[in-house]
mmCIF file of C-alpha atoms and ligand atoms in Angstrom:
data_model
loop_
_atom_site.group_PDB
_atom_site.id
_atom_site.type_symbol
_atom_site.label_atom_id
_atom_site.label_comp_id
_atom_site.label_asym_id
_atom_site.label_seq_id
_atom_site.Cartn_x
_atom_site.Cartn_y
_atom_site.Cartn_z
ATOM 1 C CA MET U 1 -30.994 -6.131 -6.722
ATOM 2 C CA SER U 2 -29.644 -2.589 -6.349
ATOM 3 C CA LYS U 3 -25.971 -2.135 -5.661
ATOM 4 C CA PRO U 4 -24.942 -1.205 -2.101
ATOM 5 C CA THR U 5 -23.544 2.257 -1.434
ATOM 6 C CA VAL U 6 -19.774 2.050 -0.961
ATOM 7 C CA GLY U 7 -17.706 4.417 1.203
ATOM 8 C CA PHE U 8 -14.030 5.140 0.531
ATOM 9 C CA ILE U 9 -11.676 6.859 2.995
ATOM 10 C CA GLY U 10 -8.090 7.706 1.959
ATOM 11 C CA LEU U 11 -7.788 8.869 -1.646
ATOM 12 C CA GLY U 12 -4.007 8.733 -2.165
ATOM 13 C CA ILE U 13 -1.843 7.135 -4.843
ATOM 14 C CA MET U 14 -3.725 3.834 -4.346
ATOM 15 C CA GLY U 15 -7.089 4.929 -2.946
ATOM 16 C CA LYS U 16 -8.044 7.375 -5.696
ATOM 17 C CA PRO U 17 -7.791 4.945 -8.643
ATOM 18 C CA MET U 18 -9.375 2.170 -6.538
ATOM 19 C CA ALA U 19 -12.313 4.445 -5.677
ATOM 20 C CA LEU U 20 -12.691 5.438 -9.330
ATOM 21 C CA ASN U 21 -12.925 1.749 -10.284
ATOM 22 C CA VAL U 22 -15.670 1.192 -7.682
ATOM 23 C CA LEU U 23 -17.553 4.125 -9.209
ATOM 24 C CA LYS U 24 -16.978 2.800 -12.736
ATOM 25 C CA ALA U 25 -18.452 -0.566 -11.692
ATOM 26 C CA GLY U 26 -21.718 1.253 -10.908
ATOM 27 C CA PHE U 27 -21.666 1.414 -7.092
ATOM 28 C CA PRO U 28 -22.939 4.651 -5.526
ATOM 29 C CA LEU U 29 -19.838 6.097 -3.800
ATOM 30 C CA VAL U 30 -19.345 8.327 -0.719
ATOM 31 C CA VAL U 31 -15.785 9.511 -0.027
ATOM 32 C CA HIS U 32 -13.622 11.220 2.568
ATOM 33 C CA ASN U 33 -9.954 12.246 2.643
ATOM 34 C CA ARG U 34 -7.792 14.336 4.991
ATOM 35 C CA SER U 35 -7.014 16.978 2.345
ATOM 36 C CA ARG U 36 -9.989 18.415 0.423
ATOM 37 C CA GLY U 37 -8.643 18.548 -3.144
ATOM 38 C CA LYS U 38 -8.847 14.789 -3.668
ATOM 39 C CA VAL U 39 -12.452 14.690 -2.395
ATOM 40 C CA GLU U 40 -13.381 17.356 -4.940
ATOM 41 C CA GLU U 41 -11.815 15.325 -7.763
ATOM 42 C CA LEU U 42 -13.934 12.303 -6.801
ATOM 43 C CA VAL U 43 -17.071 14.428 -6.431
ATOM 44 C CA ALA U 44 -16.450 15.785 -9.941
ATOM 45 C CA ALA U 45 -16.342 12.138 -11.123
ATOM 46 C CA GLY U 46 -19.747 11.379 -9.540
ATOM 47 C CA ALA U 47 -19.082 10.532 -5.874
ATOM 48 C CA GLN U 48 -20.676 12.197 -2.840
ATOM 49 C CA ASP U 49 -18.703 13.943 -0.083
ATOM 50 C CA GLY U 50 -19.195 12.066 3.212
ATOM 51 C CA GLY U 51 -17.704 14.955 5.219
ATOM 52 C CA SER U 52 -15.999 12.732 7.817
ATOM 53 C CA PRO U 53 -15.329 9.034 8.506
ATOM 54 C CA ARG U 54 -18.514 9.004 10.581
ATOM 55 C CA GLY U 55 -20.464 10.605 7.726
ATOM 56 C CA VAL U 56 -19.184 7.974 5.289
ATOM 57 C CA ALA U 57 -20.107 5.124 7.673
ATOM 58 C CA GLU U 58 -23.624 6.516 8.157
ATOM 59 C CA ARG U 59 -24.306 6.619 4.418
ATOM 60 C CA ALA U 60 -22.471 3.544 3.091
ATOM 61 C CA GLU U 61 -23.118 -0.160 3.590
ATOM 62 C CA VAL U 62 -19.547 -1.177 2.715
ATOM 63 C CA ILE U 63 -16.778 1.126 4.001
ATOM 64 C CA LEU U 64 -13.336 0.817 2.363
ATOM 65 C CA LEU U 65 -10.171 2.334 3.861
ATOM 66 C CA CYS U 66 -6.798 2.942 2.176
ATOM 67 C CA LEU U 67 -4.725 4.884 4.721
ATOM 68 C CA PRO U 68 -0.963 5.135 5.288
ATOM 69 C CA ASP U 69 -0.299 3.381 8.618
ATOM 70 C CA ALA U 70 -1.878 1.593 11.594
ATOM 71 C CA PRO U 71 -2.295 4.741 13.776
ATOM 72 C CA ASP U 72 -4.204 6.400 10.885
ATOM 73 C CA VAL U 73 -6.493 3.370 10.629
ATOM 74 C CA GLU U 74 -7.100 3.347 14.390
ATOM 75 C CA GLN U 75 -7.908 7.060 14.433
ATOM 76 C CA VAL U 76 -10.215 6.947 11.397
ATOM 77 C CA VAL U 77 -12.077 3.852 12.611
ATOM 78 C CA ALA U 78 -12.137 4.185 16.410
ATOM 79 C CA GLY U 79 -11.307 7.871 17.004
ATOM 80 C CA PRO U 80 -13.690 10.803 17.499
ATOM 81 C CA ASN U 81 -16.070 11.271 14.553
ATOM 82 C CA GLY U 82 -14.771 7.924 13.298
ATOM 83 C CA VAL U 83 -16.312 5.020 11.401
ATOM 84 C CA PHE U 84 -17.479 3.199 14.555
ATOM 85 C CA GLU U 85 -19.602 6.233 15.498
ATOM 86 C CA GLY U 86 -21.533 5.966 12.226
ATOM 87 C CA ILE U 87 -21.692 2.200 11.824
ATOM 88 C CA SER U 88 -24.836 0.101 12.273
ATOM 89 C CA PRO U 89 -25.477 -3.665 12.305
ATOM 90 C CA GLY U 90 -24.928 -5.499 9.012
ATOM 91 C CA LYS U 91 -22.375 -3.053 7.600
ATOM 92 C CA VAL U 92 -18.895 -4.217 6.567
ATOM 93 C CA ILE U 93 -15.658 -2.227 6.991
ATOM 94 C CA VAL U 94 -12.825 -3.344 4.692
ATOM 95 C CA ASP U 95 -9.365 -2.036 5.589
ATOM 96 C CA MET U 96 -7.235 -2.131 2.436
ATOM 97 C CA SER U 97 -4.328 -0.238 4.039
ATOM 98 C CA THR U 98 -1.134 -2.105 4.897
ATOM 99 C CA SER U 99 -1.490 -2.105 8.677
ATOM 100 C CA SER U 100 -0.707 -4.304 11.661
ATOM 101 C CA PRO U 101 -2.273 -7.760 12.109
ATOM 102 C CA ALA U 102 -2.717 -7.101 15.847
ATOM 103 C CA LEU U 103 -4.738 -3.921 15.174
ATOM 104 C CA ALA U 104 -6.804 -5.742 12.534
ATOM 105 C CA ARG U 105 -7.777 -8.381 15.105
ATOM 106 C CA ARG U 106 -8.604 -5.767 17.747
ATOM 107 C CA LEU U 107 -10.776 -3.649 15.443
ATOM 108 C CA ALA U 108 -12.552 -6.709 13.978
ATOM 109 C CA ALA U 109 -13.582 -7.753 17.513
ATOM 110 C CA ARG U 110 -14.935 -4.253 18.243
ATOM 111 C CA ALA U 111 -16.832 -4.171 14.933
ATOM 112 C CA GLU U 112 -18.394 -7.537 15.744
ATOM 113 C CA ALA U 113 -19.514 -6.223 19.139
ATOM 114 C CA LEU U 114 -21.325 -3.425 17.244
ATOM 115 C CA GLY U 115 -23.110 -5.999 15.041
ATOM 116 C CA ALA U 116 -20.937 -5.109 12.035
ATOM 117 C CA ALA U 117 -17.925 -6.840 10.467
ATOM 118 C CA MET U 118 -14.410 -5.680 9.688
ATOM 119 C CA LEU U 119 -12.104 -7.370 7.188
ATOM 120 C CA ASP U 120 -8.404 -6.694 6.656
ATOM 121 C CA ALA U 121 -7.790 -6.705 2.897
ATOM 122 C CA PRO U 122 -4.410 -5.195 1.987
ATOM 123 C CA VAL U 123 -3.389 -5.144 -1.651
ATOM 124 C CA SER U 124 -0.412 -5.776 -3.915
ATOM 125 C CA GLY U 125 0.092 -4.586 -7.477
ATOM 126 C CA GLY U 126 1.062 -0.941 -7.040
ATOM 127 C CA GLU U 127 -0.380 2.136 -8.650
ATOM 128 C CA THR U 128 -0.685 0.348 -12.013
ATOM 129 C CA GLY U 129 -2.666 -2.514 -10.473
ATOM 130 C CA ALA U 130 -4.883 0.014 -8.683
ATOM 131 C CA ARG U 131 -5.573 1.889 -11.929
ATOM 132 C CA GLU U 132 -6.167 -1.229 -13.990
ATOM 133 C CA GLY U 133 -8.279 -3.007 -11.350
ATOM 134 C CA THR U 134 -5.882 -5.968 -11.262
ATOM 135 C CA LEU U 135 -4.754 -5.884 -7.627
ATOM 136 C CA SER U 136 -4.101 -8.990 -5.561
ATOM 137 C CA ILE U 137 -6.259 -8.609 -2.443
ATOM 138 C CA MET U 138 -5.358 -10.640 0.687
ATOM 139 C CA VAL U 139 -8.306 -10.977 3.005
ATOM 140 C CA GLY U 140 -8.515 -11.789 6.702
ATOM 141 C CA GLY U 141 -11.808 -12.108 8.583
ATOM 142 C CA ASP U 142 -15.272 -13.604 8.411
ATOM 143 C CA GLY U 143 -16.013 -15.568 5.207
ATOM 144 C CA ALA U 144 -19.693 -14.589 5.102
ATOM 145 C CA ALA U 145 -18.794 -10.875 5.273
ATOM 146 C CA LEU U 146 -16.243 -11.425 2.492
ATOM 147 C CA ALA U 147 -18.894 -13.066 0.309
ATOM 148 C CA ARG U 148 -21.131 -9.987 0.768
ATOM 149 C CA VAL U 149 -18.417 -7.515 -0.319
ATOM 150 C CA MET U 150 -16.908 -9.721 -3.054
ATOM 151 C CA PRO U 151 -18.519 -7.778 -5.970
ATOM 152 C CA VAL U 152 -17.002 -4.545 -4.590
ATOM 153 C CA LEU U 153 -13.541 -6.125 -4.265
ATOM 154 C CA GLN U 154 -13.866 -7.526 -7.799
ATOM 155 C CA ALA U 155 -14.134 -3.946 -9.073
ATOM 156 C CA MET U 156 -10.569 -3.349 -7.780
ATOM 157 C CA GLY U 157 -8.775 -6.673 -7.938
ATOM 158 C CA LYS U 158 -8.274 -9.780 -10.025
ATOM 159 C CA THR U 159 -6.864 -12.163 -7.407
ATOM 160 C CA ILE U 160 -8.907 -12.160 -4.208
ATOM 161 C CA THR U 161 -7.702 -14.691 -1.635
ATOM 162 C CA HIS U 162 -9.330 -15.453 1.707
ATOM 163 C CA ILE U 163 -6.202 -16.093 3.777
ATOM 164 C CA GLY U 164 -7.847 -16.838 7.138
ATOM 165 C CA PRO U 165 -9.362 -15.136 10.218
ATOM 166 C CA ALA U 166 -8.970 -11.446 11.167
ATOM 167 C CA GLY U 167 -5.342 -10.306 10.837
ATOM 168 C CA ALA U 168 -4.390 -13.078 8.375
ATOM 169 C CA GLY U 169 -4.616 -10.713 5.387
ATOM 170 C CA GLN U 170 -2.134 -8.363 7.052
ATOM 171 C CA VAL U 171 0.218 -11.268 7.825
ATOM 172 C CA ALA U 172 0.143 -12.208 4.105
ATOM 173 C CA LYS U 173 0.851 -8.595 3.156
ATOM 174 C CA ALA U 174 3.801 -8.439 5.600
ATOM 175 C CA CYS U 175 5.176 -11.538 3.811
ATOM 176 C CA ASN U 176 4.663 -9.797 0.448
ATOM 177 C CA GLN U 177 6.404 -6.639 1.619
ATOM 178 C CA LEU U 178 9.467 -8.336 3.004
ATOM 179 C CA VAL U 179 9.925 -10.244 -0.268
ATOM 180 C CA ALA U 180 9.519 -6.984 -2.216
ATOM 181 C CA ALA U 181 11.986 -5.126 0.037
ATOM 182 C CA LEU U 182 14.692 -7.764 -0.229
ATOM 183 C CA MET U 183 14.203 -7.839 -4.003
ATOM 184 C CA VAL U 184 14.466 -4.043 -4.320
ATOM 185 C CA GLU U 185 17.644 -4.180 -2.231
ATOM 186 C CA ALA U 186 19.103 -7.033 -4.313
ATOM 187 C CA VAL U 187 18.390 -5.185 -7.582
ATOM 188 C CA ALA U 188 20.012 -2.038 -6.162
ATOM 189 C CA GLU U 189 23.121 -4.025 -5.100
ATOM 190 C CA ALA U 190 23.409 -5.524 -8.602
ATOM 191 C CA MET U 191 23.163 -2.100 -10.243
ATOM 192 C CA VAL U 192 25.811 -0.723 -7.847
ATOM 193 C CA LEU U 193 28.194 -3.623 -8.575
ATOM 194 C CA ALA U 194 27.819 -3.145 -12.347
ATOM 195 C CA THR U 195 28.472 0.588 -12.012
ATOM 196 C CA LYS U 196 31.520 0.129 -9.767
ATOM 197 C CA ALA U 197 32.914 -2.485 -12.181
ATOM 198 C CA GLY U 198 32.538 -0.060 -15.081
ATOM 199 C CA VAL U 199 29.905 -2.224 -16.802
ATOM 200 C CA ASP U 200 26.728 -0.667 -18.235
ATOM 201 C CA PRO U 201 24.013 -1.397 -15.615
ATOM 202 C CA LEU U 202 21.264 -0.970 -18.254
ATOM 203 C CA ARG U 203 22.725 -3.847 -20.287
ATOM 204 C CA VAL U 204 23.152 -5.928 -17.127
ATOM 205 C CA ARG U 205 19.479 -5.378 -16.281
ATOM 206 C CA GLN U 206 18.502 -6.270 -19.862
ATOM 207 C CA ALA U 207 20.416 -9.567 -19.710
ATOM 208 C CA LEU U 208 19.103 -10.460 -16.261
ATOM 209 C CA LEU U 209 15.509 -9.845 -17.384
ATOM 210 C CA GLY U 210 15.868 -12.702 -19.885
ATOM 211 C CA GLY U 211 17.086 -15.228 -17.309
ATOM 212 C CA ALA U 212 16.247 -16.894 -14.014
ATOM 213 C CA VAL U 213 16.036 -13.692 -11.948
ATOM 214 C CA TYR U 214 13.370 -12.006 -14.092
ATOM 215 C CA SER U 215 10.925 -10.115 -11.889
ATOM 216 C CA ARG U 216 8.661 -7.092 -12.120
ATOM 217 C CA ILE U 217 10.884 -5.480 -9.493
ATOM 218 C CA LEU U 218 13.995 -5.934 -11.652
ATOM 219 C CA GLU U 219 12.012 -4.605 -14.612
ATOM 220 C CA ASN U 220 10.231 -1.619 -13.049
ATOM 221 C CA HIS U 221 12.330 -0.656 -10.027
ATOM 222 C CA GLY U 222 15.558 -1.459 -11.887
ATOM 223 C CA LEU U 223 14.614 0.962 -14.661
ATOM 224 C CA ARG U 224 13.515 3.646 -12.202
ATOM 225 C CA MET U 225 16.880 3.322 -10.420
ATOM 226 C CA LEU U 226 18.822 3.735 -13.639
ATOM 227 C CA GLU U 227 16.646 6.558 -14.981
ATOM 228 C CA ARG U 228 16.644 8.268 -11.553
ATOM 229 C CA ARG U 229 12.832 8.441 -11.511
ATOM 230 C CA PHE U 230 12.199 8.700 -7.780
ATOM 231 C CA GLU U 231 8.777 10.396 -7.752
ATOM 232 C CA PRO U 232 6.392 7.900 -6.018
ATOM 233 C CA GLY U 233 4.972 5.207 -6.938
ATOM 234 C CA PHE U 234 5.363 3.619 -3.554
ATOM 235 C CA LYS U 235 6.826 5.950 -0.959
ATOM 236 C CA ALA U 236 10.003 4.755 0.789
ATOM 237 C CA HIS U 237 8.632 5.699 4.232
ATOM 238 C CA LEU U 238 5.637 3.408 3.615
ATOM 239 C CA HIS U 239 7.910 0.477 2.746
ATOM 240 C CA HIS U 240 9.939 1.262 5.902
ATOM 241 C CA LYS U 241 6.664 1.165 7.855
ATOM 242 C CA ASP U 242 5.737 -2.192 6.280
ATOM 243 C CA LEU U 243 9.041 -3.722 7.388
ATOM 244 C CA ARG U 244 8.477 -2.363 10.915
ATOM 245 C CA ILE U 245 5.120 -4.176 10.904
ATOM 246 C CA ALA U 246 6.735 -7.378 9.567
ATOM 247 C CA LEU U 247 9.455 -7.247 12.238
ATOM 248 C CA SER U 248 7.079 -6.588 15.152
ATOM 249 C CA THR U 249 4.765 -9.382 13.936
ATOM 250 C CA ALA U 250 7.757 -11.700 13.586
ATOM 251 C CA ARG U 251 8.851 -10.866 17.140
ATOM 252 C CA GLU U 252 5.345 -11.692 18.386
ATOM 253 C CA TYR U 253 5.574 -15.190 16.831
ATOM 254 C CA GLY U 254 9.310 -15.877 17.229
ATOM 255 C CA ALA U 255 10.275 -15.785 13.539
ATOM 256 C CA PRO U 256 13.783 -14.367 12.983
ATOM 257 C CA LEU U 257 13.880 -12.124 9.871
ATOM 258 C CA PRO U 258 17.545 -11.090 9.486
ATOM 259 C CA GLY U 259 17.275 -9.893 5.872
ATOM 260 C CA THR U 260 14.171 -7.848 6.632
ATOM 261 C CA ALA U 261 15.929 -6.226 9.602
ATOM 262 C CA LEU U 262 18.831 -5.160 7.397
ATOM 263 C CA VAL U 263 16.648 -3.612 4.682
ATOM 264 C CA HIS U 264 14.524 -1.927 7.382
ATOM 265 C CA GLU U 265 17.688 -0.147 8.559
ATOM 266 C CA LEU U 266 18.643 0.851 4.992
ATOM 267 C CA TYR U 267 15.169 2.349 4.406
ATOM 268 C CA GLY U 268 15.511 4.010 7.831
ATOM 269 C CA SER U 269 18.604 5.816 6.612
ATOM 270 C CA LEU U 270 16.720 7.081 3.540
ATOM 271 C CA VAL U 271 13.888 8.347 5.758
ATOM 272 C CA ALA U 272 16.361 9.940 8.216
ATOM 273 C CA ALA U 273 17.924 11.825 5.299
ATOM 274 C CA GLY U 274 14.524 13.412 4.583
ATOM 275 C CA LYS U 275 13.915 11.268 1.467
ATOM 276 C CA GLY U 276 11.002 9.181 2.727
ATOM 277 C CA GLU U 277 8.559 10.683 0.224
ATOM 278 C CA ARG U 278 10.645 9.358 -2.694
ATOM 279 C CA ASP U 279 9.799 6.119 -4.449
ATOM 280 C CA ASN U 280 11.196 3.019 -2.731
ATOM 281 C CA SER U 281 13.543 2.496 -5.699
ATOM 282 C CA ALA U 282 15.538 5.437 -4.224
ATOM 283 C CA LEU U 283 16.962 2.769 -1.874
ATOM 284 C CA ILE U 284 19.753 2.534 -4.443
ATOM 285 C CA THR U 285 21.019 5.976 -3.348
ATOM 286 C CA VAL U 286 21.794 4.560 0.125
ATOM 287 C CA LEU U 287 23.879 1.751 -1.416
ATOM 288 C CA GLU U 288 25.561 4.207 -3.790
ATOM 289 C CA GLY U 289 26.491 6.251 -0.727
ATOM 290 C CA LEU U 290 28.071 3.170 0.884
ATOM 291 C CA ALA U 291 29.940 2.453 -2.369
ATOM 292 C CA GLY U 292 31.243 6.001 -2.727
ATOM 293 C CA ILE U 293 29.328 6.564 -5.946
ATOM 294 C CA VAL U 294 28.528 10.251 -6.231
ATOM 295 C CA ALA U 295 25.053 10.446 -7.731
ATOM 296 C CA GLY U 296 24.576 13.046 -10.397
ATOM 297 C CA THR U 297 28.092 12.874 -11.840
ATOM 298 C CA SER U 298 27.370 10.680 -14.838
ATOM 299 C CA ARG U 299 23.584 10.681 -14.585
ATOM 300 C CA GLN U 300 20.970 13.250 -13.788
ATOM 301 C CA GLU U 301 20.111 13.130 -10.064
ATOM 302 C CA GLU U 302 16.513 14.073 -9.271
HETATM 303 P P1 NAP S 1 -0.659 7.976 0.038
HETATM 304 O O1 NAP S 1 -0.514 8.354 -1.389
HETATM 305 O O2 NAP S 1 0.198 8.639 1.059
HETATM 306 O O3 NAP S 1 -2.215 8.133 0.420
HETATM 307 C C1 NAP S 1 -2.723 8.087 1.708
HETATM 308 C C2 NAP S 1 -4.036 8.876 1.711
HETATM 309 O O4 NAP S 1 -4.647 8.761 2.998
HETATM 310 C C3 NAP S 1 -3.817 10.373 1.431
HETATM 311 O O5 NAP S 1 -4.741 10.787 0.458
HETATM 312 C C4 NAP S 1 -4.059 11.007 2.790
HETATM 313 O O6 NAP S 1 -4.606 12.310 2.715
HETATM 314 C C5 NAP S 1 -5.099 10.062 3.373
HETATM 315 N N1 NAP S 1 -5.159 10.151 4.835
HETATM 316 C C6 NAP S 1 -4.133 10.064 5.722
HETATM 317 N N2 NAP S 1 -4.587 10.187 6.982
HETATM 318 C C7 NAP S 1 -5.939 10.360 6.877
HETATM 319 C C8 NAP S 1 -6.964 10.571 7.828
HETATM 320 N N3 NAP S 1 -6.704 10.612 9.132
HETATM 321 N N4 NAP S 1 -8.225 10.728 7.368
HETATM 322 C C9 NAP S 1 -8.515 10.686 6.044
HETATM 323 N N5 NAP S 1 -7.570 10.503 5.094
HETATM 324 C C10 NAP S 1 -6.302 10.336 5.512
HETATM 325 O O7 NAP S 1 -0.395 6.403 0.235
HETATM 326 P P2 NAP S 1 -0.698 5.204 -0.794
HETATM 327 O O8 NAP S 1 0.522 4.943 -1.599
HETATM 328 O O9 NAP S 1 -2.010 5.424 -1.455
HETATM 329 O O10 NAP S 1 -0.821 3.994 0.251
HETATM 330 C C11 NAP S 1 -2.003 3.761 1.030
HETATM 331 C C12 NAP S 1 -1.856 2.395 1.715
HETATM 332 O O11 NAP S 1 -1.708 1.367 0.705
HETATM 333 C C13 NAP S 1 -0.607 2.295 2.600
HETATM 334 O O12 NAP S 1 -0.882 1.500 3.724
HETATM 335 C C14 NAP S 1 0.414 1.622 1.686
HETATM 336 O O13 NAP S 1 1.419 0.948 2.430
HETATM 337 C C15 NAP S 1 -0.475 0.683 0.898
HETATM 338 N N6 NAP S 1 0.003 0.291 -0.439
HETATM 339 C C16 NAP S 1 0.600 1.193 -1.291
HETATM 340 C C17 NAP S 1 1.043 0.770 -2.563
HETATM 341 C C18 NAP S 1 1.691 1.714 -3.549
HETATM 342 O O14 NAP S 1 2.297 1.230 -4.518
HETATM 343 N N7 NAP S 1 1.623 3.031 -3.386
HETATM 344 C C19 NAP S 1 0.855 -0.565 -2.954
HETATM 345 C C20 NAP S 1 0.222 -1.450 -2.080
HETATM 346 C C21 NAP S 1 -0.190 -1.017 -0.827
HETATM 347 P P3 NAP S 1 -3.713 13.620 2.350
HETATM 348 O O15 NAP S 1 -4.172 14.025 0.991
HETATM 349 O O16 NAP S 1 -4.043 14.626 3.397
HETATM 350 O O17 NAP S 1 -2.260 13.207 2.406
#
């Protein structure tokens, strides 16, 4: 059986390596992105240029999205020249962006009315997981549609979990993001305490990595914080957006999230200072500011 043509819209830090893995797995690929340069890179690797979200949806049977935020997803899918204008019965849209559960449910219902299906399938694993094809993919929506796109998802991820109906994948991702945010904040606090106490934070991190609080966030984000490597990675304004989604979802269901609210405000201060494009590990600079640590005195500030 020949492989279905796959569409990919949103070729950023995550989308580009994910799209390349789909291509590598032998699926014909049609792409679109807001800025042209990234489309040209994919075309050079063997993809076709879909021209617009509508153009991608007309030519592909499975349409993948990896866009920044919910309004981007809504515009690309339901806006003028969008995916819904090019969709036909039997096609499956898979939104791999981190977006809102409420929007996922709304768009899935509209896709169904058009005879198509739409899954929410946000991912965890970062740029490395995207490059290596080892992402954890959290899926909400119709099980039969998921079974049809499973070989495409397997080209990008290692752990693919059907969480539940439409929106459930985004709820799982909101849970993931609030855990990640509180962990980034905790690691930053630990590094600030070590520094203020005159103890080498690199050695503290090293010791902690061998004990009960080992985590990839302590390992990777902790090192980035200490080496002042704030080029993204995962942009701080996107993590801020994820916590906004978690908080509004929590409000909808009556789940108090006090820790998430605090870290949302701390990320908000980074974004307000014009540093939202930095990696989320730059959260430490907010805590250093509170602690009166002047960055760049003993270490190289970016
Ligand atoms: P990114 O680097 O900012 O990429 C977003 C891409 O979407 C850019 O290439 C952008 O084009 C494109 N885009 C934006 N609006 C568009 C539109 N209207 N039409 C077509 N293309 C459009 O972000 P990212 O880090 O890849 O993240 C993408 C999603 O994955 C986000 O929801 C994020 O929260 C989530 N995520 C990220 C990570 C991570 O570690 N980075 C991990 C897990 C999940 P331009 O070239 O014009 O900017």
